[in-house]
Short mmCIF file of C-alpha atoms in Angstrom, two decimals:
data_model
loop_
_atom_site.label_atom_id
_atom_site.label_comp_id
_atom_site.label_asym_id
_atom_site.label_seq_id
_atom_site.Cartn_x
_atom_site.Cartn_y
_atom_site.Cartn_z
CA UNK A 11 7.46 1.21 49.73
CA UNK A 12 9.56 -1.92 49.97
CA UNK A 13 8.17 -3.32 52.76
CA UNK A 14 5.56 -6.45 51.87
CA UNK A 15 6.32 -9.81 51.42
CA UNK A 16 3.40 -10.64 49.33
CA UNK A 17 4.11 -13.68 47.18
CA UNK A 18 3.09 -11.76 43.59
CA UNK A 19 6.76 -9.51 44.90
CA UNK A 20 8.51 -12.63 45.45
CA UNK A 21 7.49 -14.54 42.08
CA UNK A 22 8.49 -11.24 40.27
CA UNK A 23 12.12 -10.16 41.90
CA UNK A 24 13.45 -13.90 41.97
CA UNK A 25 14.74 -15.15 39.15
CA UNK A 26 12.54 -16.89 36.14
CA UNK A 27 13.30 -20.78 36.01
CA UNK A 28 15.72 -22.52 34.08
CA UNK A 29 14.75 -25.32 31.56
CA UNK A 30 17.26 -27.73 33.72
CA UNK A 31 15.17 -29.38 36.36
CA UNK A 32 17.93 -29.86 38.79
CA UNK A 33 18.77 -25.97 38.65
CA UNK A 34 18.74 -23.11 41.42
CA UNK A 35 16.37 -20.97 39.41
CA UNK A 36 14.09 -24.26 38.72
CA UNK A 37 13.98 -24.79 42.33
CA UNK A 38 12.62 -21.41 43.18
CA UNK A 39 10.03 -21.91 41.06
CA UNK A 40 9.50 -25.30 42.37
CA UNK A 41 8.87 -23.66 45.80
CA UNK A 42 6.53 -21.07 44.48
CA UNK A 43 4.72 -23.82 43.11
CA UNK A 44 4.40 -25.65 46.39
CA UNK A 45 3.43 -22.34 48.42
CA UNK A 46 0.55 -21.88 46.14
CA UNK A 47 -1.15 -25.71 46.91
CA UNK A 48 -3.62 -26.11 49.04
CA UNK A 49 -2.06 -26.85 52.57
CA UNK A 50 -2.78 -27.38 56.57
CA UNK A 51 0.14 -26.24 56.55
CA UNK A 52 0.19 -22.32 58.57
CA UNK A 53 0.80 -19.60 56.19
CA UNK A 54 3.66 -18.14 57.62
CA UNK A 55 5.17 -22.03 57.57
CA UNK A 56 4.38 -21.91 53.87
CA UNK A 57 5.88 -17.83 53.23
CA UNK A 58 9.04 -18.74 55.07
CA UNK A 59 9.70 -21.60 52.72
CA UNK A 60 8.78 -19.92 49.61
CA UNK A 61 10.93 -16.61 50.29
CA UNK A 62 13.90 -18.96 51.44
CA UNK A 63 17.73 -18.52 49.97
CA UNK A 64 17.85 -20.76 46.70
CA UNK A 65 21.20 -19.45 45.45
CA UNK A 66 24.61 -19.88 46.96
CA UNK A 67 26.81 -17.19 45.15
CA UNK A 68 26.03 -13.60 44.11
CA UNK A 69 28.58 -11.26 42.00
CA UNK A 70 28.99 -8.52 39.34
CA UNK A 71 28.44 -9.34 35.56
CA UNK A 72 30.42 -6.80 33.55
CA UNK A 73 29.12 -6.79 30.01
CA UNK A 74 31.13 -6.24 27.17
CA UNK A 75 29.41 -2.81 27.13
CA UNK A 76 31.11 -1.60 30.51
CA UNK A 77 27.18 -2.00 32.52
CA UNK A 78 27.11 -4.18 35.32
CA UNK A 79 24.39 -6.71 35.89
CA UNK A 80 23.86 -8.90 39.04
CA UNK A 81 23.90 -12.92 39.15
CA UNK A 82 22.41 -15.10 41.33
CA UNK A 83 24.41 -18.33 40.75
CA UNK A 84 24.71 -18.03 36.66
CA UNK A 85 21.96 -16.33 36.20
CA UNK A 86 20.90 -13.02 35.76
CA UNK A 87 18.62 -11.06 38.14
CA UNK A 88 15.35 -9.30 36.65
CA UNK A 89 12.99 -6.65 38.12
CA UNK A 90 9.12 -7.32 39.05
CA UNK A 91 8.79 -6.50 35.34
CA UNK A 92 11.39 -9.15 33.70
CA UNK A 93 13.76 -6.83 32.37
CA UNK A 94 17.53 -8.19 33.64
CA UNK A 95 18.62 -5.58 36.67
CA UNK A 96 21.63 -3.82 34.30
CA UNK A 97 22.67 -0.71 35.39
CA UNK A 98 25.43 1.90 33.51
CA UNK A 99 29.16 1.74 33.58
CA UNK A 100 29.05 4.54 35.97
CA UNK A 101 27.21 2.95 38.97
CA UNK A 102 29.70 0.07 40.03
CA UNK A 103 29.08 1.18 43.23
CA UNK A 104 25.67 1.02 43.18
CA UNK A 105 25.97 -3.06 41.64
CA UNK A 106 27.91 -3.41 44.83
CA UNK A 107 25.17 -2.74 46.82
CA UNK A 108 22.69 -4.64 45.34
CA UNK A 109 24.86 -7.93 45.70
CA UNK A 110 25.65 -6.63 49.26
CA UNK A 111 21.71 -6.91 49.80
CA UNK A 112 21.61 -10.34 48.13
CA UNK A 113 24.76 -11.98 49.70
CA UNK A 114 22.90 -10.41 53.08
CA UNK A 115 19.61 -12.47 52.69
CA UNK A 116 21.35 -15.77 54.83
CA UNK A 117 17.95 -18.22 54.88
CA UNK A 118 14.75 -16.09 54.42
CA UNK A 119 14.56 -13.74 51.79
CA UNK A 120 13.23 -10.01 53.58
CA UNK A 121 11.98 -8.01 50.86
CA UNK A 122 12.37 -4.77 53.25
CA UNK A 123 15.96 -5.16 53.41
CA UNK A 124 16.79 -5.05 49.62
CA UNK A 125 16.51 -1.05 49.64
CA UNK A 126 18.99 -0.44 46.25
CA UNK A 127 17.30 -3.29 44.85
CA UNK A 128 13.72 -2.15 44.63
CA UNK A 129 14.91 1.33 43.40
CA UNK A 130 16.81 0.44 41.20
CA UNK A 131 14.11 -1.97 39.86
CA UNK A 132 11.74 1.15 40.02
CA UNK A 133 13.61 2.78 37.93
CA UNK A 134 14.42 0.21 34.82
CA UNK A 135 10.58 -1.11 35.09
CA UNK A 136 9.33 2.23 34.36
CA UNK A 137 10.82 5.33 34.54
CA UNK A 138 12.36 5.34 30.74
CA UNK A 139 8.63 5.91 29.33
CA UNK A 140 8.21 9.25 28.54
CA UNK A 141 4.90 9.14 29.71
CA UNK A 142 5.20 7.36 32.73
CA UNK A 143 7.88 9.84 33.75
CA UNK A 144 5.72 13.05 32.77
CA UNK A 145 2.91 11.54 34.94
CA UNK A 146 5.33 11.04 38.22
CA UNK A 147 7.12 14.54 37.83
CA UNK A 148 3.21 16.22 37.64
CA UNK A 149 2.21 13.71 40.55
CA UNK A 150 5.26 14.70 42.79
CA UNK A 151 4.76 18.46 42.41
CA UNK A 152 1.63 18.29 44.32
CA UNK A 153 3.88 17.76 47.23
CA UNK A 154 5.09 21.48 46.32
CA UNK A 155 2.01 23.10 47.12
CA UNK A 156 1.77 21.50 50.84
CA UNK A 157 5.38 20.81 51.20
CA UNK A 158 6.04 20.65 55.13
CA UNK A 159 8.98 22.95 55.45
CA UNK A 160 6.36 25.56 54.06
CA UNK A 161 4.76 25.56 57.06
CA UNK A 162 6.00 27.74 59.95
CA UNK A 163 4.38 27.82 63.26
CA UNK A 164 4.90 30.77 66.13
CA UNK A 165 5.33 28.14 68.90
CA UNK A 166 6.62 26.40 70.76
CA UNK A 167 9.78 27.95 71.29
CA UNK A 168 11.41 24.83 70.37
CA UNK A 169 9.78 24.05 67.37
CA UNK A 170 10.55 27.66 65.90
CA UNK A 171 14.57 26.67 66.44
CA UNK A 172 14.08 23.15 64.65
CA UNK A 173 12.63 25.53 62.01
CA UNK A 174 14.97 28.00 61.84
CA UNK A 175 17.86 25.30 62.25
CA UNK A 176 16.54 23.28 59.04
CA UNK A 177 13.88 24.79 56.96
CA UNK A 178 15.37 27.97 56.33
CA UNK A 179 18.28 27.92 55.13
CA UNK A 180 16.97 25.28 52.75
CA UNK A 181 14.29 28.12 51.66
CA UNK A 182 17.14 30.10 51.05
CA UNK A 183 18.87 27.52 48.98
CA UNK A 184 15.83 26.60 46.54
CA UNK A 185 15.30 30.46 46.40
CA UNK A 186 19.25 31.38 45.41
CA UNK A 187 19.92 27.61 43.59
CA UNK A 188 16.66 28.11 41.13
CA UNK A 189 15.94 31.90 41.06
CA UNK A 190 12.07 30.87 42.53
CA UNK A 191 10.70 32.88 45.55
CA UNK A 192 8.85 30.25 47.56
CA UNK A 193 6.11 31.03 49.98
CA UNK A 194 6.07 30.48 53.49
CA UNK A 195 2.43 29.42 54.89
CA UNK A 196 1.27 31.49 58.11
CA UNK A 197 -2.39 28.84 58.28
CA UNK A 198 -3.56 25.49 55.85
CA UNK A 199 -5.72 27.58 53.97
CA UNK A 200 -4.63 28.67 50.31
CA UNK A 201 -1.38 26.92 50.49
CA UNK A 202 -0.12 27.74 47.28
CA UNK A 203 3.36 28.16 45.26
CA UNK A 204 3.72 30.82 42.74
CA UNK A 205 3.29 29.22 39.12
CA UNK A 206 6.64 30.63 38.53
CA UNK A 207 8.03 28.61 41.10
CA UNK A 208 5.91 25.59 40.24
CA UNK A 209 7.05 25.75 36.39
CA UNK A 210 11.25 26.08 37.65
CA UNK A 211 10.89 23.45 39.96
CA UNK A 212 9.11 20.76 37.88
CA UNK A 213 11.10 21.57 34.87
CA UNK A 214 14.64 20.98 36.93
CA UNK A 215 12.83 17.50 37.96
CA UNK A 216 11.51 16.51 34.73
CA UNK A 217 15.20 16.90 33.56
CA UNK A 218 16.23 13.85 36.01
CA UNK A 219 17.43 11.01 34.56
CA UNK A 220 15.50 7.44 34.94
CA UNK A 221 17.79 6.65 38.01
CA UNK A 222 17.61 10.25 39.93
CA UNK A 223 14.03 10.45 39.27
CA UNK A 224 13.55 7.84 40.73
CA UNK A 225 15.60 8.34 44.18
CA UNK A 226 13.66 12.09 44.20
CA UNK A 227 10.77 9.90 44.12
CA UNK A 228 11.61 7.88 47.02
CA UNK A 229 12.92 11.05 48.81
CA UNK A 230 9.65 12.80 48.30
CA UNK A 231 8.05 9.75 49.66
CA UNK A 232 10.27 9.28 52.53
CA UNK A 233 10.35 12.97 53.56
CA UNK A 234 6.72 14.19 52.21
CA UNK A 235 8.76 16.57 51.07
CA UNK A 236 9.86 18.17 47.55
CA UNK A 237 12.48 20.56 48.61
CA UNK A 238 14.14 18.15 50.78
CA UNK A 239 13.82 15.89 48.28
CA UNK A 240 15.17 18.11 45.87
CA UNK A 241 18.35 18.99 47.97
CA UNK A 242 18.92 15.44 48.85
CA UNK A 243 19.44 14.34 44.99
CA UNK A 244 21.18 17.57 44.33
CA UNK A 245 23.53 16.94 46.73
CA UNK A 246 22.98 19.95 48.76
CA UNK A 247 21.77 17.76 51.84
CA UNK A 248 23.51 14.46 53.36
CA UNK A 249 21.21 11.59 54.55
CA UNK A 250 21.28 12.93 58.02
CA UNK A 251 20.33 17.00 57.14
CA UNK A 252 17.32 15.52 55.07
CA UNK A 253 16.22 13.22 57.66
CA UNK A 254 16.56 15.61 60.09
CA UNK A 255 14.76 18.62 57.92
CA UNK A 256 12.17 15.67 57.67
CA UNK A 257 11.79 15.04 61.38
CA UNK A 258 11.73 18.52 62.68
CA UNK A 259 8.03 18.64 63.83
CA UNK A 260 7.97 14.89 65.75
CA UNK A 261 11.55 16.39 67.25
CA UNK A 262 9.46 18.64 69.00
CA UNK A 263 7.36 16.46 70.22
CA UNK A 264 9.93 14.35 71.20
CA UNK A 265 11.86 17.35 73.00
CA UNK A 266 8.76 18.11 74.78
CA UNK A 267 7.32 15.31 75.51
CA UNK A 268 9.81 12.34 75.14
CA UNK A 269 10.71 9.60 72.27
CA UNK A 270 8.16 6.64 72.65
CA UNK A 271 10.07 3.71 72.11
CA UNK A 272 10.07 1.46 68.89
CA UNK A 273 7.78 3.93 67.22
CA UNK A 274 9.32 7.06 67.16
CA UNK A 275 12.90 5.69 66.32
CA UNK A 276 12.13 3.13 64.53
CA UNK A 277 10.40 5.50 61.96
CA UNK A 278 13.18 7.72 61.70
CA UNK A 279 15.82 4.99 60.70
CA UNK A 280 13.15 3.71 58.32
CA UNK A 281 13.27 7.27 57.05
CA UNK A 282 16.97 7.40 57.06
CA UNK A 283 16.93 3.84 55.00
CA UNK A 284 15.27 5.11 52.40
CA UNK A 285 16.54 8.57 51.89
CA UNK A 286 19.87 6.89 51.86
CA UNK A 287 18.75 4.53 49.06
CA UNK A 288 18.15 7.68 47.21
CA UNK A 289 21.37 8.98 47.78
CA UNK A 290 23.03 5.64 46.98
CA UNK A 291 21.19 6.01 43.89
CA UNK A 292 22.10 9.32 42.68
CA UNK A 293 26.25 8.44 43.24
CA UNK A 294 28.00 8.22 40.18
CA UNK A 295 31.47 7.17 39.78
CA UNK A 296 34.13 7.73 36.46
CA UNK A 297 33.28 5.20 33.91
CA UNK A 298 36.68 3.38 33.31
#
């Protein structure tokens, strides 16, 4: 989700430019501004220069309201959409993390590795509309109706345990949690939840606040999955039970066949990256 370096990202999650010429935030702009000319020059060359480290410190901005923002020297940092990256008096933690990510970006700025950034930036860009939100919560329970740990197969052997292991005693949870009955599929065809089901399930999403909705976004994303989604931002799950309920079927494989190297792992601790930015996301601490 996080993962290009296109320069329309960059212009949008850096910081706007100051009126002072002979500022940080100037500069960046400056460097846009050159990466966009006409040039010899190879555009990697050119990318590498753009997305370079223009600021020297980053810390915490507690306003006088008890939210935290993030600042880049002196100034504040803003999402792809403008708005200033604030977040609530009760995610310090999650602040932390985001100037973690920025401190962590030593010469060349890697998109991919500012995880709590971008959700955090998903969230404040868009998920306070009404309407927007509405939208996501009917796009994500499509997922529902072909959600993965739905779908039981006979064999192998080994597959059945992963199954057993991880699917269904997370069944059992959405089933005793919500008071649904969901439906395991025996084929593909007429894959279907019970409206009743449907109806409980979207209504305990469309309850979410901007910032869980949009970490049980991610986690649907990540996993393909609602229910593990769902258990993840609940808290029923850790990182590792989701990523593992979301990796049961390539375990198999793996099991049976062997792990092909940098494709098979590396996709799982992308997988793991991202559910735990959900997670991250979702942890609230007392407001003090």
């Amino acid at each position: 989700m996080f993962r290009t370096a296109s320069t329309k990202l960059t212009r949008t999650i850096l910081l706007r430019p100051f009126s002072r010429p002979n500022s940080t935030a100037a500069h960046a702009a400056q460097t846009v501004a050159n990466a966009a000319k006409p040039s010899a020059e190879p555009q990697t060359s050119r990318a590498e220069k753009m997305m370079r480290r223009f600021w020297k410190t980053v810390s915490i901005d507690k306003k006088s309201d008890g939210s935290y923002g993030v600042l880049l020297d002196k100034r504040v940092l803003k999402t792809p959409g403008g708005v200033p990256l604030i977040l609530p008096k009760d995610r310090l933690a999650v602040t932390a993390l985001i100037v973690e990510e920025w401190e962590n970006q030593l010469s060349v700025l890697k998109p991919h590795t500012l995880p709590m950034t971008s959700i955090t930036a998903r969230a404040l860009d868009g998920l306070h509309d009404p309407a927007v939100r509405s939208d996501l919560v009917e796009s994500l329970l499509k997922y529902l109706d072909t959600d993965t740990v739905c779908f039981h197969e006979e064999f192998p052997p080994a597959l059945v345990k992963l199954q057993n292991e991880h699917w269904l005693p997370l069944l059992d949870w959405v089933n005793e949690t919500f008071k649904v009955k969901t439906v395991i599929y025996e084929g593909i065809l007429g894959t279907k939840q019970t409206a009743d089901t449907v109806l409980k399930l979207g209504a305990v999403v469309a309850g979410y606040d901007q910032f869980k909705l949009a970490a049980f976004e991610r986690a649907v994303m990540a996993s393909k999955s609602y229910l593990i989604a769902l258990a993840l931002v609940e808290g029923h799950f850790t990182v590792d039970e989701a990523a593992q309920a979301a990796h049961v079927e390539v375990q198999s494989q793996i099991n049976r066949w062997g792990e092909v190297e940098d494709t098979h792992d590396v996709d799982h601790q992308d997988v793991r990256v991202r559910l735990g930015s959900a997670a991250l996301l979702c942890a609230t601490s007392p407001s003090s």
